[in-house]
PDB file of N, CA and C in Angstrom:
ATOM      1  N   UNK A   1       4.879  17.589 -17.960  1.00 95.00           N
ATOM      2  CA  UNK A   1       4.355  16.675 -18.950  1.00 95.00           C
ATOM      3  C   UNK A   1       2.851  16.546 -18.699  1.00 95.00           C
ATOM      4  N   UNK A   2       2.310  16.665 -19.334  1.00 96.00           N
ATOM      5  CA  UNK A   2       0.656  16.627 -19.608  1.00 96.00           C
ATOM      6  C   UNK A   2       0.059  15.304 -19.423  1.00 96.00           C
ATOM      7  N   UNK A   3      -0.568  14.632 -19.143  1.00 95.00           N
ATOM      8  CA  UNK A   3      -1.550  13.500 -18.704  1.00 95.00           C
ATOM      9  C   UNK A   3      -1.641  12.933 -20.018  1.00 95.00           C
ATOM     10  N   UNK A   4      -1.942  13.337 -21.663  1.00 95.00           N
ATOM     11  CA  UNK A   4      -1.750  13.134 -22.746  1.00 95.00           C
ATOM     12  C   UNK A   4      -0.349  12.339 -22.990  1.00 95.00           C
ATOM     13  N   UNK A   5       0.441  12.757 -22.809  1.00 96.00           N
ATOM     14  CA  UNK A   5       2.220  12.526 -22.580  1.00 96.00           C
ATOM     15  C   UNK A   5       2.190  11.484 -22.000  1.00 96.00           C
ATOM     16  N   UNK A   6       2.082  11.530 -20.728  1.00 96.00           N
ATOM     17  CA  UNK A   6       2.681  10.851 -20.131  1.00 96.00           C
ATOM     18  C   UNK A   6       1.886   8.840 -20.554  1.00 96.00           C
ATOM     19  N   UNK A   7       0.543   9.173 -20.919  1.00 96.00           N
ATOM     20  CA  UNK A   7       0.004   8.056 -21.183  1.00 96.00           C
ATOM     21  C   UNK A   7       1.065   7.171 -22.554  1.00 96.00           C
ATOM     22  N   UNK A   8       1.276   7.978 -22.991  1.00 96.00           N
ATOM     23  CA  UNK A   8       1.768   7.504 -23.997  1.00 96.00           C
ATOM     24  C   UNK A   8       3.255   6.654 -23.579  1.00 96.00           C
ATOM     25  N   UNK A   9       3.803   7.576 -22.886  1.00 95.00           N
ATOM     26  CA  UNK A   9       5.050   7.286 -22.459  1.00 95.00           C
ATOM     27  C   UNK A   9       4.971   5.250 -21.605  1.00 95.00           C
ATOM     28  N   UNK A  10       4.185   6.223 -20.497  1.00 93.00           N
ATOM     29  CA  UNK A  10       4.251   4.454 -19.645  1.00 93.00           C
ATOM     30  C   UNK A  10       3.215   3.628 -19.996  1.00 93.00           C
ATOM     31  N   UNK A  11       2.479   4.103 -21.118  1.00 93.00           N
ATOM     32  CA  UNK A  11       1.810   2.836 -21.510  1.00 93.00           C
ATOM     33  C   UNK A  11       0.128   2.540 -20.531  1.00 93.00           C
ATOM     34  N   UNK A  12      -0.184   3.701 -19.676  1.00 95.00           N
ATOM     35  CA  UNK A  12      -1.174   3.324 -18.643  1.00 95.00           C
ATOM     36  C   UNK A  12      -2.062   4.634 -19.113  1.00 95.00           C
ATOM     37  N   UNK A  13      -3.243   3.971 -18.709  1.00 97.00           N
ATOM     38  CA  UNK A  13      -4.313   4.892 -19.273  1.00 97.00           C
ATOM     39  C   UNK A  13      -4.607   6.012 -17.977  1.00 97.00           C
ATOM     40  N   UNK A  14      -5.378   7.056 -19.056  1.00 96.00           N
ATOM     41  CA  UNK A  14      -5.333   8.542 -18.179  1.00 96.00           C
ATOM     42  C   UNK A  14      -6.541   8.037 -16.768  1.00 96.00           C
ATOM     43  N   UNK A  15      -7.274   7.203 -17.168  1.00 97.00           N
ATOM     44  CA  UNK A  15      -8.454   6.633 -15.886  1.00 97.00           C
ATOM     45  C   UNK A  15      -6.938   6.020 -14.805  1.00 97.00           C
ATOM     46  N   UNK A  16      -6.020   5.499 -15.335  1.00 96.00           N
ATOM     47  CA  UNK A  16      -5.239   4.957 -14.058  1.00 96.00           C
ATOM     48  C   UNK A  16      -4.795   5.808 -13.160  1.00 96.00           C
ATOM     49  N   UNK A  17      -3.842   6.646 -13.885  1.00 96.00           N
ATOM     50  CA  UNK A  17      -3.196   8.099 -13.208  1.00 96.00           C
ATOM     51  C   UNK A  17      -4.165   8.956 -12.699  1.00 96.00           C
ATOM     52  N   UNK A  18      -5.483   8.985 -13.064  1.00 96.00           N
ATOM     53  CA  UNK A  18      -6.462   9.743 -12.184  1.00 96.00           C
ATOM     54  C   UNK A  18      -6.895   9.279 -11.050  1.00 96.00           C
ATOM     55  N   UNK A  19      -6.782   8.102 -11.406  1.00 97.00           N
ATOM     56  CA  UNK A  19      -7.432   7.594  -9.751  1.00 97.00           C
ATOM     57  C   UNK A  19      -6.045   7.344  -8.482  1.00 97.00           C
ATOM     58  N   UNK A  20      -4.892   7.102  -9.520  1.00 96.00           N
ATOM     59  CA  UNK A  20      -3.450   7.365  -8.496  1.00 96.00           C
ATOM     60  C   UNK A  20      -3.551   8.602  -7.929  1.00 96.00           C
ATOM     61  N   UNK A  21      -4.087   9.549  -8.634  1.00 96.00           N
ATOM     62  CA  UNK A  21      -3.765  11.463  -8.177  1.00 96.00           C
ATOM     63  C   UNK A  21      -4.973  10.775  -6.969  1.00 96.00           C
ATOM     64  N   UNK A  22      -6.205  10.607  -7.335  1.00 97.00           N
ATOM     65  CA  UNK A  22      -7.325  10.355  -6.518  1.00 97.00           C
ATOM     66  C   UNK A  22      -7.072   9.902  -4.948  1.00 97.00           C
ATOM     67  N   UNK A  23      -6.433   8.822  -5.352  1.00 96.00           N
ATOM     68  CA  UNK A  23      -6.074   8.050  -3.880  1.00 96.00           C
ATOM     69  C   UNK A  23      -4.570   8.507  -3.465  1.00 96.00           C
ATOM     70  N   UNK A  24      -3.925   9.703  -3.815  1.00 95.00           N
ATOM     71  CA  UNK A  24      -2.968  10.452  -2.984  1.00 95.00           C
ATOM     72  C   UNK A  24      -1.559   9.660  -3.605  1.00 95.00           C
ATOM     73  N   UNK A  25      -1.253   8.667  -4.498  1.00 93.00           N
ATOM     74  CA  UNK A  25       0.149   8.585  -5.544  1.00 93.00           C
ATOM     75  C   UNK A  25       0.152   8.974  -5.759  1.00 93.00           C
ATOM     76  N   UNK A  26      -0.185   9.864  -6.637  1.00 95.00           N
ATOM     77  CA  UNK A  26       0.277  11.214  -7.479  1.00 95.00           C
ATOM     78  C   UNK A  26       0.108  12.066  -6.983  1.00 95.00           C
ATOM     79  N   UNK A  27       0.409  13.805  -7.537  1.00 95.00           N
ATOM     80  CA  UNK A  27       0.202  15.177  -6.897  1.00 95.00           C
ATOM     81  C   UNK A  27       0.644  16.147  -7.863  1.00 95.00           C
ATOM     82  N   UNK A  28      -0.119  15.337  -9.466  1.00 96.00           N
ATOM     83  CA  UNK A  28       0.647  16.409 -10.320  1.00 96.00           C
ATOM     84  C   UNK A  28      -0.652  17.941 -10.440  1.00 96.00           C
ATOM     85  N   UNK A  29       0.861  18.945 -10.735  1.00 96.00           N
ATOM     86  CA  UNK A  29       0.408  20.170 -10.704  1.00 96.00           C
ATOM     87  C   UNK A  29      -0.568  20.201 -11.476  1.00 96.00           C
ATOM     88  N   UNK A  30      -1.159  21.830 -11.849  1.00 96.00           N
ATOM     89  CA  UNK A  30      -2.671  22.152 -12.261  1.00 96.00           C
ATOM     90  C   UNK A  30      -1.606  23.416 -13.241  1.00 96.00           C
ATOM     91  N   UNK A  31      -1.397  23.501 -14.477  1.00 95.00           N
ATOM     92  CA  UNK A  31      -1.795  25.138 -15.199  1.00 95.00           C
ATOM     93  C   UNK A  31      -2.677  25.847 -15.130  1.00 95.00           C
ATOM     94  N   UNK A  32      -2.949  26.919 -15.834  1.00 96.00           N
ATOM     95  CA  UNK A  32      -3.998  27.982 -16.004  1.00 96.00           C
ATOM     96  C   UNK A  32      -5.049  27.754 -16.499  1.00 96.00           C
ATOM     97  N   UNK A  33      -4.824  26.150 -17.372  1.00 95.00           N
ATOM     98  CA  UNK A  33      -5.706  25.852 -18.034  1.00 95.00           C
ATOM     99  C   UNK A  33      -6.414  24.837 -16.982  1.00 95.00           C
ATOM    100  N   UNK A  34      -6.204  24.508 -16.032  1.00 95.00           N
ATOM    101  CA  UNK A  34      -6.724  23.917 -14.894  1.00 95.00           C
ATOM    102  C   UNK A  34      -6.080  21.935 -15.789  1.00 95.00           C
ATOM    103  N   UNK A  35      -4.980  21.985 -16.659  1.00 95.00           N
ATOM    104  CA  UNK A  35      -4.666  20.705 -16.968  1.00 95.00           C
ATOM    105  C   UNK A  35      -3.489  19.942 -15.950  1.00 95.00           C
ATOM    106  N   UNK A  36      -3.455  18.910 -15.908  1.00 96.00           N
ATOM    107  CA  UNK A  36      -2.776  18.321 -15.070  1.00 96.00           C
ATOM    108  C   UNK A  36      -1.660  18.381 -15.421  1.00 96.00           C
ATOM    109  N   UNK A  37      -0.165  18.874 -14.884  1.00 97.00           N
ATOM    110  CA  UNK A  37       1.065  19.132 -15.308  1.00 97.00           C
ATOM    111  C   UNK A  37       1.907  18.195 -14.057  1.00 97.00           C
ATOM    112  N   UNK A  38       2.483  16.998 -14.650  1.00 97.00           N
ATOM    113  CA  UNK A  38       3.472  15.955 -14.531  1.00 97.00           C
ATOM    114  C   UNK A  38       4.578  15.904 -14.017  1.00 97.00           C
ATOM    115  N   UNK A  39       5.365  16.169 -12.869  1.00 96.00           N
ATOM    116  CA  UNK A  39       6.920  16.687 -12.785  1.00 96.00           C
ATOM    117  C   UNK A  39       7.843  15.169 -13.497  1.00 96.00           C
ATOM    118  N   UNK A  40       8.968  15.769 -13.400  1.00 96.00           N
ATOM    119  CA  UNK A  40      10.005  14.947 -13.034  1.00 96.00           C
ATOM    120  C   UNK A  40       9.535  13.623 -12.186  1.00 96.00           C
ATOM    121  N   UNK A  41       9.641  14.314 -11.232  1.00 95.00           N
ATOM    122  CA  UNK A  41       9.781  13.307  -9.636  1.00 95.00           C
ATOM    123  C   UNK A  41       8.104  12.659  -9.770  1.00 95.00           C
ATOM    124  N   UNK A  42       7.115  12.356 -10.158  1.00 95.00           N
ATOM    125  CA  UNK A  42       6.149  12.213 -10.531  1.00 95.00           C
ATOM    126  C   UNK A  42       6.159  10.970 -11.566  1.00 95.00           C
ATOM    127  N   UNK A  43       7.449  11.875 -12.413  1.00 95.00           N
ATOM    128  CA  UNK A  43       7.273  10.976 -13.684  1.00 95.00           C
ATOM    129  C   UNK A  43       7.985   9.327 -13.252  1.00 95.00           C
ATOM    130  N   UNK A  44       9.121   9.802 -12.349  1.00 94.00           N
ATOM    131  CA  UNK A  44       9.984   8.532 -11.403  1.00 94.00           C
ATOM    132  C   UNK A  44       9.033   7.682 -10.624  1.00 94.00           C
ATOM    133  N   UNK A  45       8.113   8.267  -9.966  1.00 92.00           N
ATOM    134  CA  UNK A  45       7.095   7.603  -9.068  1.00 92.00           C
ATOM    135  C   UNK A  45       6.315   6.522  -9.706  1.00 92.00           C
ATOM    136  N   UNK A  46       6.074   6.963 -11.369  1.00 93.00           N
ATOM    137  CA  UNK A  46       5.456   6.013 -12.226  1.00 93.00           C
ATOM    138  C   UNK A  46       5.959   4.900 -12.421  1.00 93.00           C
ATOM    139  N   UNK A  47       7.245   5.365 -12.865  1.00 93.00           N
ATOM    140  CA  UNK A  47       8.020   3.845 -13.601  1.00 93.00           C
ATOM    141  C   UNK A  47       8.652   3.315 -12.477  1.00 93.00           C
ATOM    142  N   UNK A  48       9.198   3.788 -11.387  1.00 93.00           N
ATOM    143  CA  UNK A  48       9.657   2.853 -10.095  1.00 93.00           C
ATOM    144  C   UNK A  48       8.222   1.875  -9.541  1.00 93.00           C
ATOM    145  N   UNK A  49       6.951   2.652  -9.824  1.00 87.00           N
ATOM    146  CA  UNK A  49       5.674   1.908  -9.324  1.00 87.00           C
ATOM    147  C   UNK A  49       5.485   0.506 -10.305  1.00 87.00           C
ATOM    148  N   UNK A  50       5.933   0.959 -11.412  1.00 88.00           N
ATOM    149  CA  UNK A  50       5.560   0.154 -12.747  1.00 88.00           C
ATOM    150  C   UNK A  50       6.612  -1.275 -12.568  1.00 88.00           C
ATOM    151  N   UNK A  51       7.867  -1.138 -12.373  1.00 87.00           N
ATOM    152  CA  UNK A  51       8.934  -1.593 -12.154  1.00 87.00           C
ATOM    153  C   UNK A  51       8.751  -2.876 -10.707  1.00 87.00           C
ATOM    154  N   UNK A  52       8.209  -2.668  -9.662  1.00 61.00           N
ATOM    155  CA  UNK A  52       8.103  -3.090  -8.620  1.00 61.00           C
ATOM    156  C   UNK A  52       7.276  -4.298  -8.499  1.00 61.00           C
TER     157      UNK A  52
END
């Protein structure tokens, strides 16, 4: 899921999730296009964070 996506999904802006990847919460992958690609287990990390 793309950084585009996923904003939409949980409602948190792409400056939040960048600075989560930044300070080591996150670890989403990179494509060819050098874009940030979202897993699963990533996507859980969000809403269990969100949830808490």
């Amino acid at each position: 899921m793309q950084i585009k996506e996923l904003t939409k999904l949980t409602e948190l802006t792409s400056k939040t999730l960048r600075h989560w990847e930044k300070t080591g919460l996150l670890s989403p992958q990179r494509d060819e296009n050098d874009y940030r690609i979202y897993s699963n287990d990533e996507v859980s990390k969000i809403f269990f964070t969100l949830k808490v």
